[in-house]
XYZ file of C-alpha atoms in Angstrom:
340
model
C 160.034 105.964 176.902
C 160.036 109.413 174.894
C 163.133 111.129 174.113
C 162.389 114.265 175.438
C 162.288 112.460 178.970
C 165.001 110.187 178.445
C 167.189 113.227 177.717
C 166.163 114.971 180.742
C 166.924 111.950 182.993
C 170.362 111.335 181.373
C 171.331 115.277 181.966
C 170.247 114.821 185.540
C 172.034 112.029 186.458
C 174.937 113.855 184.646
C 174.606 116.834 186.409
C 174.577 115.607 189.810
C 178.454 114.248 188.902
C 179.443 117.407 187.069
C 178.139 120.471 185.611
C 177.538 119.718 182.044
C 176.035 121.875 179.794
C 173.011 120.735 177.364
C 170.364 121.512 174.897
C 167.326 122.577 176.824
C 164.912 120.472 174.560
C 161.879 121.009 176.788
C 162.266 124.682 176.802
C 162.963 124.748 173.247
C 159.525 122.507 172.525
C 157.805 125.100 174.551
C 158.505 127.763 172.307
C 157.506 125.971 169.181
C 153.918 125.146 171.360
C 153.673 128.881 171.791
C 154.393 129.473 167.965
C 151.815 126.889 167.288
C 149.087 128.572 170.069
C 149.677 131.803 168.473
C 148.989 130.469 164.487
C 145.694 128.979 165.415
C 142.684 131.257 165.114
C 139.517 130.208 167.353
C 137.038 128.530 164.551
C 133.714 129.743 167.060
C 133.178 132.513 164.333
C 133.902 130.331 161.085
C 133.669 127.581 159.793
C 135.883 124.246 159.754
C 137.274 124.904 156.140
C 137.944 128.498 156.918
C 139.588 127.698 160.052
C 141.927 125.139 158.443
C 142.719 127.974 155.562
C 143.851 130.289 158.362
C 146.425 127.719 159.793
C 147.765 126.811 156.505
C 148.311 130.955 155.957
C 150.506 130.851 159.208
C 152.649 127.835 158.909
C 155.568 130.290 158.197
C 157.831 128.637 155.480
C 159.992 131.379 155.244
C 160.539 132.028 158.829
C 158.721 133.078 161.830
C 159.259 135.850 164.442
C 158.043 134.090 167.524
C 160.613 131.330 166.620
C 163.298 132.723 164.634
C 163.860 135.450 167.215
C 164.093 132.992 170.082
C 164.323 129.202 168.995
C 167.654 129.706 167.207
C 169.828 131.925 169.112
C 169.212 129.812 172.224
C 169.494 126.691 170.150
C 173.071 128.468 168.910
C 174.117 129.265 172.207
C 173.373 125.794 173.646
C 175.159 124.144 170.857
C 178.311 126.346 171.580
C 178.355 125.094 174.789
C 178.096 121.650 174.291
C 180.713 121.276 171.814
C 182.747 123.519 173.585
C 182.820 121.435 176.574
C 183.185 117.902 174.796
C 186.326 119.359 173.104
C 187.701 120.721 176.226
C 187.302 117.320 178.087
C 187.961 114.997 175.239
C 191.531 116.976 174.572
C 192.196 116.770 178.352
C 191.878 112.759 178.489
C 193.390 112.417 175.385
C 196.615 114.443 176.562
C 196.650 111.986 179.614
C 196.307 109.162 177.843
C 199.534 110.271 175.920
C 201.387 112.147 178.603
C 204.719 110.818 180.018
C 204.804 109.275 183.496
C 206.069 112.611 184.975
C 202.887 114.451 183.190
C 200.597 111.736 184.740
C 201.848 112.174 188.728
C 201.722 115.519 188.101
C 197.914 115.566 186.970
C 197.081 113.107 189.853
C 198.560 115.052 192.187
C 196.674 117.930 191.352
C 193.317 115.705 192.369
C 192.080 114.272 189.241
C 191.857 110.645 190.753
C 189.490 109.350 188.278
C 191.938 108.691 185.603
C 194.188 106.781 187.502
C 194.104 103.647 185.978
C 193.055 101.742 182.796
C 189.413 101.381 183.324
C 189.156 105.117 184.350
C 190.252 106.068 180.852
C 187.724 103.863 179.365
C 184.835 105.251 181.411
C 185.783 108.623 180.822
C 185.736 108.120 177.111
C 182.491 106.382 177.360
C 181.109 109.172 179.245
C 181.909 111.652 176.393
C 180.730 109.431 173.638
C 177.278 108.642 175.343
C 177.443 112.807 175.823
C 178.113 113.389 172.212
C 175.630 110.981 170.934
C 172.837 112.304 173.104
C 173.083 115.498 172.444
C 173.582 115.132 168.730
C 170.267 113.152 168.515
C 168.532 115.822 170.638
C 169.626 118.433 168.195
C 168.555 116.423 165.350
C 165.366 115.869 166.848
C 164.517 119.667 167.882
C 164.967 120.824 164.288
C 162.887 117.882 162.787
C 160.246 119.020 165.181
C 160.795 122.660 164.158
C 160.517 121.916 160.292
C 157.234 119.745 161.018
C 155.595 122.708 162.659
C 156.757 125.164 159.986
C 156.336 123.001 157.028
C 159.765 124.243 156.112
C 163.166 122.988 155.687
C 164.543 126.190 157.771
C 165.813 123.379 160.810
C 167.630 121.650 158.111
C 169.542 124.909 156.644
C 170.369 125.904 160.094
C 172.112 122.447 160.530
C 173.989 123.016 157.552
C 175.089 126.725 158.773
C 176.026 125.408 161.936
C 178.242 122.701 160.302
C 180.279 125.798 158.430
C 180.434 127.430 161.504
C 182.019 124.268 162.910
C 179.903 123.609 165.980
C 178.263 120.537 164.947
C 179.608 117.867 167.622
C 179.883 114.840 164.987
C 182.023 116.727 163.214
C 184.763 117.414 166.037
C 188.198 116.383 165.611
C 187.920 115.198 168.892
C 185.360 112.774 168.474
C 187.726 111.207 165.604
C 190.400 110.933 168.267
C 188.337 108.800 170.774
C 187.224 106.783 168.372
C 191.082 105.862 167.531
C 191.518 106.066 171.401
C 188.818 103.463 171.857
C 190.652 101.173 169.247
C 194.115 101.613 170.589
C 192.880 100.818 174.013
C 191.336 97.778 172.805
C 194.773 96.668 171.156
C 196.811 97.163 174.097
C 194.329 95.178 176.198
C 194.796 92.367 173.954
C 198.292 92.239 174.335
C 198.086 92.679 178.198
C 198.343 89.630 180.467
C 196.526 91.576 182.913
C 193.518 92.598 180.826
C 192.016 88.676 180.446
C 190.635 89.485 184.454
C 189.545 92.977 183.694
C 185.981 93.258 184.896
C 184.978 95.980 182.320
C 185.781 95.253 178.499
C 187.204 97.827 176.252
C 184.817 97.432 173.924
C 182.067 99.221 176.564
C 183.128 102.429 174.884
C 182.184 101.861 171.186
C 180.240 99.195 169.337
C 181.080 98.631 165.941
C 183.807 100.991 165.772
C 186.446 99.995 163.439
C 189.216 100.547 160.838
C 188.253 98.991 157.429
C 190.512 99.163 154.241
C 188.471 99.060 151.083
C 190.704 98.669 147.900
C 193.198 99.675 150.146
C 191.382 102.942 151.382
C 191.298 103.318 154.984
C 187.987 104.200 156.799
C 187.219 105.116 160.408
C 183.695 104.206 161.110
C 181.604 103.721 164.165
C 178.039 103.141 164.672
C 177.094 105.282 167.349
C 173.606 104.398 167.714
C 171.161 102.686 165.507
C 170.459 106.169 163.965
C 173.863 108.000 164.109
C 176.993 106.581 162.274
C 180.203 108.398 161.953
C 182.549 107.671 158.337
C 185.813 109.150 158.478
C 187.770 109.077 155.237
C 191.410 108.524 156.079
C 192.726 109.100 152.686
C 194.711 112.153 152.044
C 193.249 114.495 149.188
C 196.338 115.916 148.234
C 198.593 112.840 147.865
C 195.987 110.560 147.732
C 197.674 108.472 150.028
C 196.602 107.463 153.707
C 197.330 110.116 155.703
C 200.614 110.139 157.492
C 201.051 112.441 160.777
C 197.375 113.558 160.335
C 195.942 116.998 160.876
C 192.689 118.214 161.441
C 191.967 121.898 160.118
C 189.287 123.588 161.399
C 186.764 122.948 158.761
C 187.000 118.969 159.607
C 189.238 117.954 156.644
C 191.837 115.792 157.361
C 195.269 115.690 155.838
C 198.796 114.428 156.133
C 200.624 117.633 158.173
C 203.372 117.889 155.453
C 200.412 117.967 152.764
C 199.052 120.568 155.030
C 202.139 122.555 155.278
C 202.292 122.613 151.524
C 198.709 123.497 150.714
C 199.130 126.539 153.182
C 202.350 127.867 151.804
C 204.319 127.092 155.062
C 207.458 125.208 155.653
C 207.582 122.496 158.552
C 210.149 124.333 160.571
C 207.616 127.187 160.913
C 204.421 125.369 161.217
C 200.472 125.835 160.395
C 200.147 128.482 162.901
C 202.088 130.953 160.638
C 200.018 130.372 157.456
C 198.292 133.391 156.252
C 194.201 133.808 156.994
C 193.518 133.551 153.273
C 194.888 130.036 152.487
C 191.945 127.682 151.986
C 191.364 124.129 152.475
C 192.047 122.126 149.363
C 188.402 120.726 149.518
C 186.135 122.961 150.701
C 187.771 126.255 149.770
C 187.373 127.570 153.121
C 189.865 130.334 154.345
C 191.390 130.710 157.750
C 191.313 127.291 158.658
C 195.202 126.245 159.617
C 195.876 128.338 162.582
C 193.275 125.952 164.870
C 194.138 122.886 163.173
C 194.483 119.882 165.699
C 197.069 117.295 165.429
C 195.409 113.742 165.420
C 197.765 112.047 167.606
C 195.690 108.916 168.580
C 194.766 108.284 165.003
C 198.561 108.322 163.992
C 199.544 105.679 166.391
C 196.403 103.489 165.095
C 197.578 104.177 161.579
C 200.887 103.040 162.678
C 199.931 100.105 164.289
C 197.884 99.066 161.343
C 199.763 99.708 158.080
C 202.946 99.041 159.699
C 205.220 98.843 156.166
C 203.432 101.789 154.349
C 203.888 103.969 157.639
C 207.288 103.095 157.996
C 207.878 103.601 154.483
C 206.380 107.395 154.758
C 208.419 107.972 158.094
C 211.662 107.623 155.980
C 210.440 109.526 153.161
C 209.212 112.456 155.579
C 212.026 112.101 157.424
C 214.337 112.861 154.354
C 211.822 115.571 153.231
C 211.812 117.413 156.291
C 215.463 117.314 156.890
C 215.752 118.894 153.377
C 213.077 121.626 154.362
C 215.146 122.418 157.446
C 218.687 122.938 155.596
C 217.037 124.891 152.971
C 215.520 126.815 156.103
C 218.473 127.818 158.036
C 220.344 128.198 155.021
C 218.074 130.914 154.315
C 218.419 132.274 157.390
C 221.973 132.476 157.920
C 222.192 133.867 154.278
C 219.652 136.710 155.678
C 221.290 137.361 158.821
C 224.902 137.767 157.012
C 223.733 139.775 154.017
C 225.099 137.422 151.591
């Protein structure tokens, strides 16, 4: 089955359950076909060689008014909708998983009955991952088609551009959280006596998702399909240790929370929301990346389980440092208030 048909069937099936945004794969292909037709000149009044030369002249490697005025703006809007929907729903799912008993009861009372049990969480996570994967593949394929028709690299350049704009779905911090969520569920199911009789094994959420250590360096990896693999380095590039209390900046780079506060020139009491917009990511040097940072709570739970000794040692060290920062902060506030 061709991917376009497979994608259309998938999105049609999902829209019967809920109204999902998606990539207009068929519509975008029609735009490219229209562009190709506009580039073809009838050969009745010319030789075959002249016809070939005309096509070569119209392969528009640097830009095409037919495509660039419609294709890229349309794809950009659809990507924004897809990533926005994925981030919002992944966040809701993970917040529910980490919520207290009262918060869960309140959510269920409001009518969210699908997530009542363990299997409901697994299925919801699986649906989100499949949605992210098939849309990532759709975007990659349509951009490849653009480059093939135009004999250019504009499609790849567009992909680089949207990565900088932080609307690349495989760069979403919530995908990282879903990967950690999967492993945490699998571990909790192993320790549960009732999990043995469960009809739906947790590994249905991901295949080949794991946390590995190479020379002590942690790597969270997941093979989402034969052609899509996600590898996330969990070494903080500031302290060069495994991330502790990890946080993902809006550029996608992951740091320890206290290291990020230090890089942003703020203390842990005020937090990253008070960081100046001019403060830059230590790795990519992009500015304005701190205020929208995401706390990776599922990843923190996973690292706590997987690196118990190191995690406990870091907890003691950081607790002492946070207490010291809190003391200095409140001493300064008192001196400012009293005028001393």
